[in-house]
PDB file of C-alpha atoms and ligand atoms in Angstrom:
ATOM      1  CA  UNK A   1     -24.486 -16.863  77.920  1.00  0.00           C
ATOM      2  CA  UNK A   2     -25.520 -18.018  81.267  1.00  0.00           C
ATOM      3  CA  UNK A   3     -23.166 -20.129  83.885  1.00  0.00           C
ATOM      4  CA  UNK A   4     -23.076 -23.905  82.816  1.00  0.00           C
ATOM      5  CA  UNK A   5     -24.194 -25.007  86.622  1.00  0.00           C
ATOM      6  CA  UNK A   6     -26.886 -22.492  86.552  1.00  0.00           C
ATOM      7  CA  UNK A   7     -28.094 -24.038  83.193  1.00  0.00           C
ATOM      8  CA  UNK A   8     -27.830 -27.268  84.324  1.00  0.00           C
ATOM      9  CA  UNK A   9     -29.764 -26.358  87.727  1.00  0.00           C
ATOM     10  CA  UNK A  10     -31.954 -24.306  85.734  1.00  0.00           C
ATOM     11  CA  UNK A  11     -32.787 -26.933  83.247  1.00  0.00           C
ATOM     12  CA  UNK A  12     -34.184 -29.622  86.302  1.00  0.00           C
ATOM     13  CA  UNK A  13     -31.134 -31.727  85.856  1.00  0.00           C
ATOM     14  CA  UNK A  14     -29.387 -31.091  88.914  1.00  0.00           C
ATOM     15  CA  UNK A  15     -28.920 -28.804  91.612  1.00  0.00           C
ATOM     16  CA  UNK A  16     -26.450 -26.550  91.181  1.00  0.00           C
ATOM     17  CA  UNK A  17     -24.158 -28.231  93.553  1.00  0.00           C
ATOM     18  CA  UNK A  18     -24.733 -31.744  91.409  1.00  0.00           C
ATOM     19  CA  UNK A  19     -23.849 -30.042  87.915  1.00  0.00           C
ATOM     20  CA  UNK A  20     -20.016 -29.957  89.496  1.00  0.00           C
ATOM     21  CA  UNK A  21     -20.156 -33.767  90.138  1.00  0.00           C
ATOM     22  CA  UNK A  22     -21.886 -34.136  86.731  1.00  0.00           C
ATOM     23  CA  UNK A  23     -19.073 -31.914  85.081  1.00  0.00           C
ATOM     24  CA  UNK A  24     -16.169 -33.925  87.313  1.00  0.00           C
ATOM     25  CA  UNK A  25     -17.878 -37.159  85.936  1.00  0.00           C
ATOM     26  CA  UNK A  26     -17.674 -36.236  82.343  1.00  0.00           C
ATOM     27  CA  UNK A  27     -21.140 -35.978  81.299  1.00  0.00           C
ATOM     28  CA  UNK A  28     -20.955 -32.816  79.839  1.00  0.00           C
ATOM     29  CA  UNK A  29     -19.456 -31.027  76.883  1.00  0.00           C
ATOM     30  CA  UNK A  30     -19.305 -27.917  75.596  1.00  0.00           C
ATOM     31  CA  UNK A  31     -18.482 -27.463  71.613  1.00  0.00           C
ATOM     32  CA  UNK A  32     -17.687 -31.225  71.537  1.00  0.00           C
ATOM     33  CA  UNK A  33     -14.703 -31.015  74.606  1.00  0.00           C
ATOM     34  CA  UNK A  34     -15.695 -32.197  78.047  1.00  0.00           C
ATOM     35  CA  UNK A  35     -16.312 -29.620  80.137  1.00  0.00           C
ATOM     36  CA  UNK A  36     -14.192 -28.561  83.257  1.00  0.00           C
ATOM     37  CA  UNK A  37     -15.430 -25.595  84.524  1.00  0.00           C
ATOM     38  CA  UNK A  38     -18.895 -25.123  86.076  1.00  0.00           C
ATOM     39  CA  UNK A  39     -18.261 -21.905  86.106  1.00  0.00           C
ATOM     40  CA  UNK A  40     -17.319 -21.189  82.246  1.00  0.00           C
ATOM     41  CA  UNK A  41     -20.220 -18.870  80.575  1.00  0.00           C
ATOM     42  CA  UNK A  42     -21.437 -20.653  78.049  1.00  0.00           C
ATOM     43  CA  UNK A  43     -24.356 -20.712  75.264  1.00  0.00           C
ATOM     44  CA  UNK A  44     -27.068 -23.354  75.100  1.00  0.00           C
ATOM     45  CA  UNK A  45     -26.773 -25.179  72.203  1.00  0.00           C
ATOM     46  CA  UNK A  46     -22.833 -25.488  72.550  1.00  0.00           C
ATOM     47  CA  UNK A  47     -23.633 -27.812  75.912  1.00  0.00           C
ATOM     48  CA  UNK A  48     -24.557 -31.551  75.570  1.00  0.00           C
ATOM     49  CA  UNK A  49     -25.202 -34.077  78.364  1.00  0.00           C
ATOM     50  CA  UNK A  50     -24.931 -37.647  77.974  1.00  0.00           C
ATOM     51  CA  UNK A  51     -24.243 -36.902  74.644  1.00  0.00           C
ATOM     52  CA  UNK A  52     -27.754 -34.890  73.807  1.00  0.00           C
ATOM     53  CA  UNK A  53     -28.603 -31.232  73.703  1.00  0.00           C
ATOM     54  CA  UNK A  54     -30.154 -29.293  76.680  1.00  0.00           C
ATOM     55  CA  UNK A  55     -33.599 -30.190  77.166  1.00  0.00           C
ATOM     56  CA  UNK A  56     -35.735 -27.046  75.844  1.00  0.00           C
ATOM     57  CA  UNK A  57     -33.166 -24.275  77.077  1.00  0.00           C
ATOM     58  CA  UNK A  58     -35.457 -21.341  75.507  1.00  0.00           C
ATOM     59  CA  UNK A  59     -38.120 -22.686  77.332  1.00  0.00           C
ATOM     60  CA  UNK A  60     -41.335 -24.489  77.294  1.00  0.00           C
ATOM     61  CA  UNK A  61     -45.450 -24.279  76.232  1.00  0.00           C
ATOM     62  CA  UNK A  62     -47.510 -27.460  76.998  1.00  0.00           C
ATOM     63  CA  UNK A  63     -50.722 -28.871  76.355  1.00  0.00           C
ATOM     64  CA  UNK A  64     -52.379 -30.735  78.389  1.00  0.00           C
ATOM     65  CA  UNK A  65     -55.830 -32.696  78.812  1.00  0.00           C
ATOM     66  CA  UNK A  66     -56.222 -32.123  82.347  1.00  0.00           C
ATOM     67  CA  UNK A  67     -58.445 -35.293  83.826  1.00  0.00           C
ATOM     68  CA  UNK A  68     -60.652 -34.089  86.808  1.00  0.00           C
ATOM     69  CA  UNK A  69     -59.138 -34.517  89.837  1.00  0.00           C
ATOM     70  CA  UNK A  70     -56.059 -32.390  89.674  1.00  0.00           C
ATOM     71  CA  UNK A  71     -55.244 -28.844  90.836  1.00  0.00           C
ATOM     72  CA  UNK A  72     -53.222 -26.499  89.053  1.00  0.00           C
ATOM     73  CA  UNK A  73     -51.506 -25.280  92.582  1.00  0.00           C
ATOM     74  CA  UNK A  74     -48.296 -25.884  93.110  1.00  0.00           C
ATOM     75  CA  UNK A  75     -49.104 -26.079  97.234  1.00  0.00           C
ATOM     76  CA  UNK A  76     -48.923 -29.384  97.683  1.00  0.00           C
ATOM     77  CA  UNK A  77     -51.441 -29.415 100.564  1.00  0.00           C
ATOM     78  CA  UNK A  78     -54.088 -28.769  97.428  1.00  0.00           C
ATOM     79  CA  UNK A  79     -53.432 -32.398  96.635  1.00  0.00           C
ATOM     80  CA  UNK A  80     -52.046 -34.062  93.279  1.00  0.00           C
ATOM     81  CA  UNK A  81     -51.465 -31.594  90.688  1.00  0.00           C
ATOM     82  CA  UNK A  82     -51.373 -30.958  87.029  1.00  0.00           C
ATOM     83  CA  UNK A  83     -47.442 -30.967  86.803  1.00  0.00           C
ATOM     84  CA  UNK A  84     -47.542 -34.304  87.953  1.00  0.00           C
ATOM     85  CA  UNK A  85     -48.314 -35.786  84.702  1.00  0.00           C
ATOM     86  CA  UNK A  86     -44.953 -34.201  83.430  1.00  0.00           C
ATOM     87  CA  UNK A  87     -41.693 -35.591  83.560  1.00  0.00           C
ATOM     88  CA  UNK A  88     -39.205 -35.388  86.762  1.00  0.00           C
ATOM     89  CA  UNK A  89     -37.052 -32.621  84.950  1.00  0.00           C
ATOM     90  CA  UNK A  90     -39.748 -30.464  83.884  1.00  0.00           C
ATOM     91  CA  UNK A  91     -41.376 -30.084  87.094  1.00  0.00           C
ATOM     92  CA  UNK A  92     -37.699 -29.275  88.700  1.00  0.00           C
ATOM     93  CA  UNK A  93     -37.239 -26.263  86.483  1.00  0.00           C
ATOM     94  CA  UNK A  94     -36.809 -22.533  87.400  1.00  0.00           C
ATOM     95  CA  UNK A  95     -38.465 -20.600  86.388  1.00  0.00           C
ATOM     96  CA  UNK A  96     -41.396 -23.022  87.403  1.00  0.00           C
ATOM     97  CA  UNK A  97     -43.580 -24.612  84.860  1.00  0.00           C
ATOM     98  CA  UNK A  98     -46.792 -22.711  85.767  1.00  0.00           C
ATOM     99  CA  UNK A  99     -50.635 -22.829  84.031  1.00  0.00           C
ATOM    100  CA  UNK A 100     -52.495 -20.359  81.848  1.00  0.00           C
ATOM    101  CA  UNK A 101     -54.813 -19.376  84.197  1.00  0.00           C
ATOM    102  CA  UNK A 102     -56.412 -22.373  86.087  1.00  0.00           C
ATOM    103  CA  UNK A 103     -58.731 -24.889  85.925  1.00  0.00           C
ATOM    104  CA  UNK A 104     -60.920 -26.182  89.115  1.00  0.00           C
ATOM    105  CA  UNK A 105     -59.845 -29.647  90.154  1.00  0.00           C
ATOM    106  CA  UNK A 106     -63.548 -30.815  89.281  1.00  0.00           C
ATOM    107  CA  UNK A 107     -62.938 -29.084  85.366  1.00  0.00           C
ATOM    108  CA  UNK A 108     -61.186 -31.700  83.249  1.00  0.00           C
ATOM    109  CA  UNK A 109     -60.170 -30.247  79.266  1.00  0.00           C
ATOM    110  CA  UNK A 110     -57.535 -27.638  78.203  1.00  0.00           C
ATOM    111  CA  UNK A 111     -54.729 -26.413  79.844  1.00  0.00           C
ATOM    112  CA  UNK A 112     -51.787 -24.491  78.413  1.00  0.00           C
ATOM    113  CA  UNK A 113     -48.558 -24.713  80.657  1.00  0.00           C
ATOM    114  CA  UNK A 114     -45.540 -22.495  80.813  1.00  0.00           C
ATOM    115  CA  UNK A 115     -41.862 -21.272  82.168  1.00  0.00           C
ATOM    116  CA  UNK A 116     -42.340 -18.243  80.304  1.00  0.00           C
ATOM    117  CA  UNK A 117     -44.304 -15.699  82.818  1.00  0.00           C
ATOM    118  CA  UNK A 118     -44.816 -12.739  80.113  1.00  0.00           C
ATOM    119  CA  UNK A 119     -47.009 -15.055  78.268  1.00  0.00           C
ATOM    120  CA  UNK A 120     -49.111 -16.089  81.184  1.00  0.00           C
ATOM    121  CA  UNK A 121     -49.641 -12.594  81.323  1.00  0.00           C
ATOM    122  CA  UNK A 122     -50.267 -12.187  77.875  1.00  0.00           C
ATOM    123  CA  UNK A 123     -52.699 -14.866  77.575  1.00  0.00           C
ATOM    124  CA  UNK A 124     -54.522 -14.294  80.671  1.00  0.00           C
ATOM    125  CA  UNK A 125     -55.251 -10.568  80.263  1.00  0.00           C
ATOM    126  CA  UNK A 126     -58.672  -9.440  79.761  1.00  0.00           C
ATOM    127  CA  UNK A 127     -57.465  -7.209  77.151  1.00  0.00           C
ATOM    128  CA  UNK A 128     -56.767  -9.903  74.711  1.00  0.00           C
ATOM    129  CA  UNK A 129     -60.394 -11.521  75.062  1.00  0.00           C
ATOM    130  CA  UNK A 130     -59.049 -14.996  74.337  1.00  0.00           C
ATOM    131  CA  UNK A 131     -62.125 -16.970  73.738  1.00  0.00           C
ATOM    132  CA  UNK A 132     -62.323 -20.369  76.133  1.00  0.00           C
ATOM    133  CA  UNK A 133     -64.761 -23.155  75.435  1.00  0.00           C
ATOM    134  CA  UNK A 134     -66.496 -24.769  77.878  1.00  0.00           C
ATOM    135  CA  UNK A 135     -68.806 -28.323  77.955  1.00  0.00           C
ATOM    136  CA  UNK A 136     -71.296 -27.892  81.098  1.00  0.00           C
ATOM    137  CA  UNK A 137     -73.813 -30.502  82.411  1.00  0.00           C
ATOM    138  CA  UNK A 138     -75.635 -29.207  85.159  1.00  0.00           C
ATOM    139  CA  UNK A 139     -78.512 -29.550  87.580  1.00  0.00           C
ATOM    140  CA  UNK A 140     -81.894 -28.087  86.451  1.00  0.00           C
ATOM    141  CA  UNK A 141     -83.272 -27.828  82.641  1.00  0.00           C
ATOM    142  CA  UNK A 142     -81.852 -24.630  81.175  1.00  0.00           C
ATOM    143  CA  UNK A 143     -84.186 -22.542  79.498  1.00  0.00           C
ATOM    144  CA  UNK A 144     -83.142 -20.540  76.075  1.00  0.00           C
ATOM    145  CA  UNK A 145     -83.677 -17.092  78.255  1.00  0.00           C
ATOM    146  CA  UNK A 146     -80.601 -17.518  79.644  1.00  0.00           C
ATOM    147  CA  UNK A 147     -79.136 -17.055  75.944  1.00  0.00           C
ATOM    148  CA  UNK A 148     -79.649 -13.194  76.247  1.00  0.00           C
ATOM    149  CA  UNK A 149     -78.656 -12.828  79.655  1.00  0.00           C
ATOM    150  CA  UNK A 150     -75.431 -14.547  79.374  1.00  0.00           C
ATOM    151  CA  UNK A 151     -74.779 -12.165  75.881  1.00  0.00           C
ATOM    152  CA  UNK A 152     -75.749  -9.093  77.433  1.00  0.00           C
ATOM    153  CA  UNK A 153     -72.777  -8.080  79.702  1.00  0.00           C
ATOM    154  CA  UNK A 154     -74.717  -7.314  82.624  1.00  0.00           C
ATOM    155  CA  UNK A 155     -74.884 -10.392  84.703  1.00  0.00           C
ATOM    156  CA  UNK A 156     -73.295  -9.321  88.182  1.00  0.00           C
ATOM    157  CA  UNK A 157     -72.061 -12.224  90.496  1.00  0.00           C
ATOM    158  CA  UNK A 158     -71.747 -12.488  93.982  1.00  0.00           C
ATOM    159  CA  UNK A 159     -69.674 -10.220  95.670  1.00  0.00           C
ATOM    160  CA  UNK A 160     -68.629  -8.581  92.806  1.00  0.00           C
ATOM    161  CA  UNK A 161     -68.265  -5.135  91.030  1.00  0.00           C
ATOM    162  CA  UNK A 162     -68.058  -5.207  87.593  1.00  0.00           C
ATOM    163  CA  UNK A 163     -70.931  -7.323  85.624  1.00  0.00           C
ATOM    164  CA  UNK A 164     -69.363 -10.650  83.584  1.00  0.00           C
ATOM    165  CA  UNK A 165     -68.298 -10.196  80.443  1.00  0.00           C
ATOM    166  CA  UNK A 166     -70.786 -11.092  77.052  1.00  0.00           C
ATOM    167  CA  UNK A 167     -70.406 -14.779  77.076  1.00  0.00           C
ATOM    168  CA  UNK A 168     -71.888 -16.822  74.521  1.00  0.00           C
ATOM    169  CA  UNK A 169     -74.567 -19.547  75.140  1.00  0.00           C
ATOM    170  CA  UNK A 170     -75.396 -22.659  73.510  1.00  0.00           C
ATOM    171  CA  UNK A 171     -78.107 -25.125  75.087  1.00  0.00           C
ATOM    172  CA  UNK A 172     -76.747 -28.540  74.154  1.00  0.00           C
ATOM    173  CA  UNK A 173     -79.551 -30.302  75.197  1.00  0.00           C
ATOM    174  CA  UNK A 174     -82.257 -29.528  78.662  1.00  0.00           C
ATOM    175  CA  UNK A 175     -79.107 -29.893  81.109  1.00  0.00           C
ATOM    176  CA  UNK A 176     -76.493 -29.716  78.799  1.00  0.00           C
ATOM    177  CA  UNK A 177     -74.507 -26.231  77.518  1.00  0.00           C
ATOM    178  CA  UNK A 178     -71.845 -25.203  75.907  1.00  0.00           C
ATOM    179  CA  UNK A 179     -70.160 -21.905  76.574  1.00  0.00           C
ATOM    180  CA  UNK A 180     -67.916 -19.472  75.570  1.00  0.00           C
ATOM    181  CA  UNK A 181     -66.217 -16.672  78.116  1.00  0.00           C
ATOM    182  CA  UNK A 182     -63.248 -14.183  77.260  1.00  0.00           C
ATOM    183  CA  UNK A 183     -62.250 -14.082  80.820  1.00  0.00           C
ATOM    184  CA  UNK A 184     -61.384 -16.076  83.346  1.00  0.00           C
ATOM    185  CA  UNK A 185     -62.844 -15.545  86.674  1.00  0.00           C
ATOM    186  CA  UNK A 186     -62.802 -17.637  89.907  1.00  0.00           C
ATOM    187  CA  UNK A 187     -65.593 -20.720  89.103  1.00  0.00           C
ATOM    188  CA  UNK A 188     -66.949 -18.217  86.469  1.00  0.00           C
ATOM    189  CA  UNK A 189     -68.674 -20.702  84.930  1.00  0.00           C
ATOM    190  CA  UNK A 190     -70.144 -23.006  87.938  1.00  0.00           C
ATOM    191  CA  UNK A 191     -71.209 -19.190  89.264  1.00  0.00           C
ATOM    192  CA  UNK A 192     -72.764 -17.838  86.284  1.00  0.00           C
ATOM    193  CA  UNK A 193     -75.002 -21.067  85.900  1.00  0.00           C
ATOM    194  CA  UNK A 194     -75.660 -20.944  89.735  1.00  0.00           C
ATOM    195  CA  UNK A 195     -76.809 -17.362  89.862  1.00  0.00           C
ATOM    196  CA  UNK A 196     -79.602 -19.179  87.432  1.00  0.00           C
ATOM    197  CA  UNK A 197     -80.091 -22.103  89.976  1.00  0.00           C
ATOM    198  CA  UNK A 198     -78.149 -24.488  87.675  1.00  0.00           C
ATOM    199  CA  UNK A 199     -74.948 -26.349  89.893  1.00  0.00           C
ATOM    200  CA  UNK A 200     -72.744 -27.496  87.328  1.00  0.00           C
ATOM    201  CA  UNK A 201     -72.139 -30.928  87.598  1.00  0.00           C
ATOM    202  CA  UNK A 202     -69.737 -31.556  85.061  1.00  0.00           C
ATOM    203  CA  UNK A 203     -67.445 -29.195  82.790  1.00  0.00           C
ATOM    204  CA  UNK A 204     -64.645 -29.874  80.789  1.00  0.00           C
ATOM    205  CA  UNK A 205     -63.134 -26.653  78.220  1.00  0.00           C
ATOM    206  CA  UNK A 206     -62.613 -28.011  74.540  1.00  0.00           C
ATOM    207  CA  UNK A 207     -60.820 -25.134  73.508  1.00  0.00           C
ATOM    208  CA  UNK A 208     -58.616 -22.223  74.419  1.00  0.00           C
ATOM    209  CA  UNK A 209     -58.433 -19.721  72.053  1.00  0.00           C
ATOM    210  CA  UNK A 210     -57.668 -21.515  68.300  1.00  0.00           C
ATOM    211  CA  UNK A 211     -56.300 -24.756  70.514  1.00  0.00           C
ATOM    212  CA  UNK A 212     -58.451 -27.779  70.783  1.00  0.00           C
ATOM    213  CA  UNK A 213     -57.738 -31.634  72.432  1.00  0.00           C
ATOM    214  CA  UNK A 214     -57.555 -33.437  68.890  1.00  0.00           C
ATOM    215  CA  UNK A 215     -55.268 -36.076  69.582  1.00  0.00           C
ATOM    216  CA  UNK A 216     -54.483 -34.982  73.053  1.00  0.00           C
ATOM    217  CA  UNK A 217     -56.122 -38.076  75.404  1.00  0.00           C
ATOM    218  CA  UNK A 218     -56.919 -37.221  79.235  1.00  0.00           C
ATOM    219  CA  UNK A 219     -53.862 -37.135  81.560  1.00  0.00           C
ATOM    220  CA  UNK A 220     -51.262 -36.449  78.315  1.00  0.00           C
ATOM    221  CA  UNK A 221     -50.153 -33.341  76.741  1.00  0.00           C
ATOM    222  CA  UNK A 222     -48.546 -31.829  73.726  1.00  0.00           C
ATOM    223  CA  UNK A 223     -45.932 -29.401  73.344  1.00  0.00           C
ATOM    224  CA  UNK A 224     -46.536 -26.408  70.806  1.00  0.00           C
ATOM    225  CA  UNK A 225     -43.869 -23.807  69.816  1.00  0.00           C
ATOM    226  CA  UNK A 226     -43.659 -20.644  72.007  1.00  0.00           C
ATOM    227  CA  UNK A 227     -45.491 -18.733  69.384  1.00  0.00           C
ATOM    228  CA  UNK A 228     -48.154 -21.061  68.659  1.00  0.00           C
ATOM    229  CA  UNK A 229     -50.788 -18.408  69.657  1.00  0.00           C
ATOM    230  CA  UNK A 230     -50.294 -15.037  67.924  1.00  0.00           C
ATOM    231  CA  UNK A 231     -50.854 -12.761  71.255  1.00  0.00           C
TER     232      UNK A 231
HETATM  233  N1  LIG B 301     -65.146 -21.885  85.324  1.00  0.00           N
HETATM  234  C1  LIG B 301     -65.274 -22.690  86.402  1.00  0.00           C
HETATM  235  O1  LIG B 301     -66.235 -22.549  87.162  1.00  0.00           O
HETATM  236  N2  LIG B 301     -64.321 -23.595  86.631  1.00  0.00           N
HETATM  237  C2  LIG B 301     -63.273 -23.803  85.813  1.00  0.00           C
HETATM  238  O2  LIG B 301     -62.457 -24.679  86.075  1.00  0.00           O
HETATM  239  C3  LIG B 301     -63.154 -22.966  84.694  1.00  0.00           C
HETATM  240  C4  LIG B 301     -64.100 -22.012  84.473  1.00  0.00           C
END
C-alpha cells in the first residue's frame, strides 16, 4: 500500500503535486470509484488512469540494442543517452531506470535496464560470473597466441592490481574476435586487446548471459519479466 500521489509520481506520470489535479480532474479510480483523496493508501492494481492499469507498478527489466553513440550516464553533459530511446514516463520514474553495468558510447549490442537496484547488483557482481559476449574488430592481425593468454587469468592491465579474469578467445578472422569476459571492467575489452597492440575499432556484445538481440533491431528494446535471468 503506498500513497496514490506517490504512485502516481513514482510511476513518471506526474509530479506529486500534478497527481492532485489529475485526481480533482477525474482521471483516476480506485476499485472502479473515482478517486478523491491523494492521500488514501492504496494497492496497485486497485488504481486505473484514463481508464488503464498503472504502468508496470512492480517495476521494470528492459532490453535494449544499444546503437553506438549513446552513453549509459544519466549526466546529461555525457551527451544523448540510452534512456532516451524509452518512453517519456519511463525515464521520469523513481527509482530511476538505470543499466546493468555499462556499455562505452562507441560499444553498440546488449544492454539490460532496470528500476530494481538489487538486481543491478546481482547481475553485476563478479561472484555470479555472468558470461558477456563481445564482437571486436580491431587494428592489427591477431595472432592465435593471444588464445592462451586471454584463458590464463594472468593478464594484468594498466594500473591495476588484480590480473583479468579467464576470458575466452575466438579469432573471427585476422582482425576480427569474438570474446567472452565474466566481468565487467572499465574498457575491459578495448584494454585487454590494447595491452596486445590491437585498438579496437569496433565492438558490439551479442549476448549477456543466456540473452541475445534476436528480434531486438538497433535503437529498440524488449521488456523481459523480472526473473528472466535465474541469479
Ligand atoms: N569493454 C569495453 O572496452 N567497452 C565496452 O563497452 C564493454 C566492454
Amino acid at each position: 500500500m503506498r500513497r496514490l500521489d506517490q504512485f502516481l509520481a513514482n510511476l513518471g506520470y506526474c509530479s506529486r503535486r500534478e497527481a492532485r489535479d489529475w485526481i480533482e480532474d477525474g482521471r483516476v479510480t480506485v476499485h472502479g470509484e473515482v478517486a478523491d483523496d491523494s492521500g488514501a493508501k492504496v494497492k496497485a492494481e486497485a488504481v486505473r488512469v484514463d481508464g488503464e492499469p498503472l504502468d508496470h507498478p512492480d517495476g521494470l527489466l528492459l532490453l535494449v540494442h544499444k546503437p553506438v553513440g549513446l552513453v549509459c550516464s544519466h549526466e546529461a553533459r555525457e551527451g544523448p543517452n540510452v534512456y532516451s530511446l524509452l518512453p517519456a514516463r519511463w525515464q521520469q520514474r523513481h527509482p530511476a531506470i538505470t543499466s546493468v553495468g555499462r556499455l562505452d558510447k562507441d560499444t553498440s549490442g546488449l544492454i539490460l535496464l532496470t528500476d530494481q537496484s538489487p538486481l543491478v547488483h546481482r547481475l553485476t557482481s563478479p561472484k555470479h560470473k555472468v558470461p558477456k559476449t563481445y564482437r571486436a574488430t580491431v587494428s592489427a592481425e591477431l595472432s592465435p597466441d593471444l588464445i592462451p593468454l586471454f584463458a590464463s587469468g594472468t593478464l594484468l592491465l594498466a594500473g591495476e592490481k588484480d590480473p583479468c579474469a579467464p576470458a575466452t578467445l575466438r579469432l573471427l578472422g585476422p582482425r576480427e574476435a569474438e570474446i567472452v569476459l565474466t566481468e565487467g571492467r572499465y574498457h575491459q575489452v578495448r584494454r585487454m586487446f590494447s595491452a596486445f597492440g590491437a585498438e579496437v575499432m569496433t565492438l558490439h556484445r551479442s549476448h549477456f548471459g543466456p540473452l541475445d538481440l534476436e528480434g531486438v533491431a538497433s535503437g529498440q528494446w524488449r521488456e523481459l519479466r523480472l526473473d528472466a535471468i535465474g541469479i
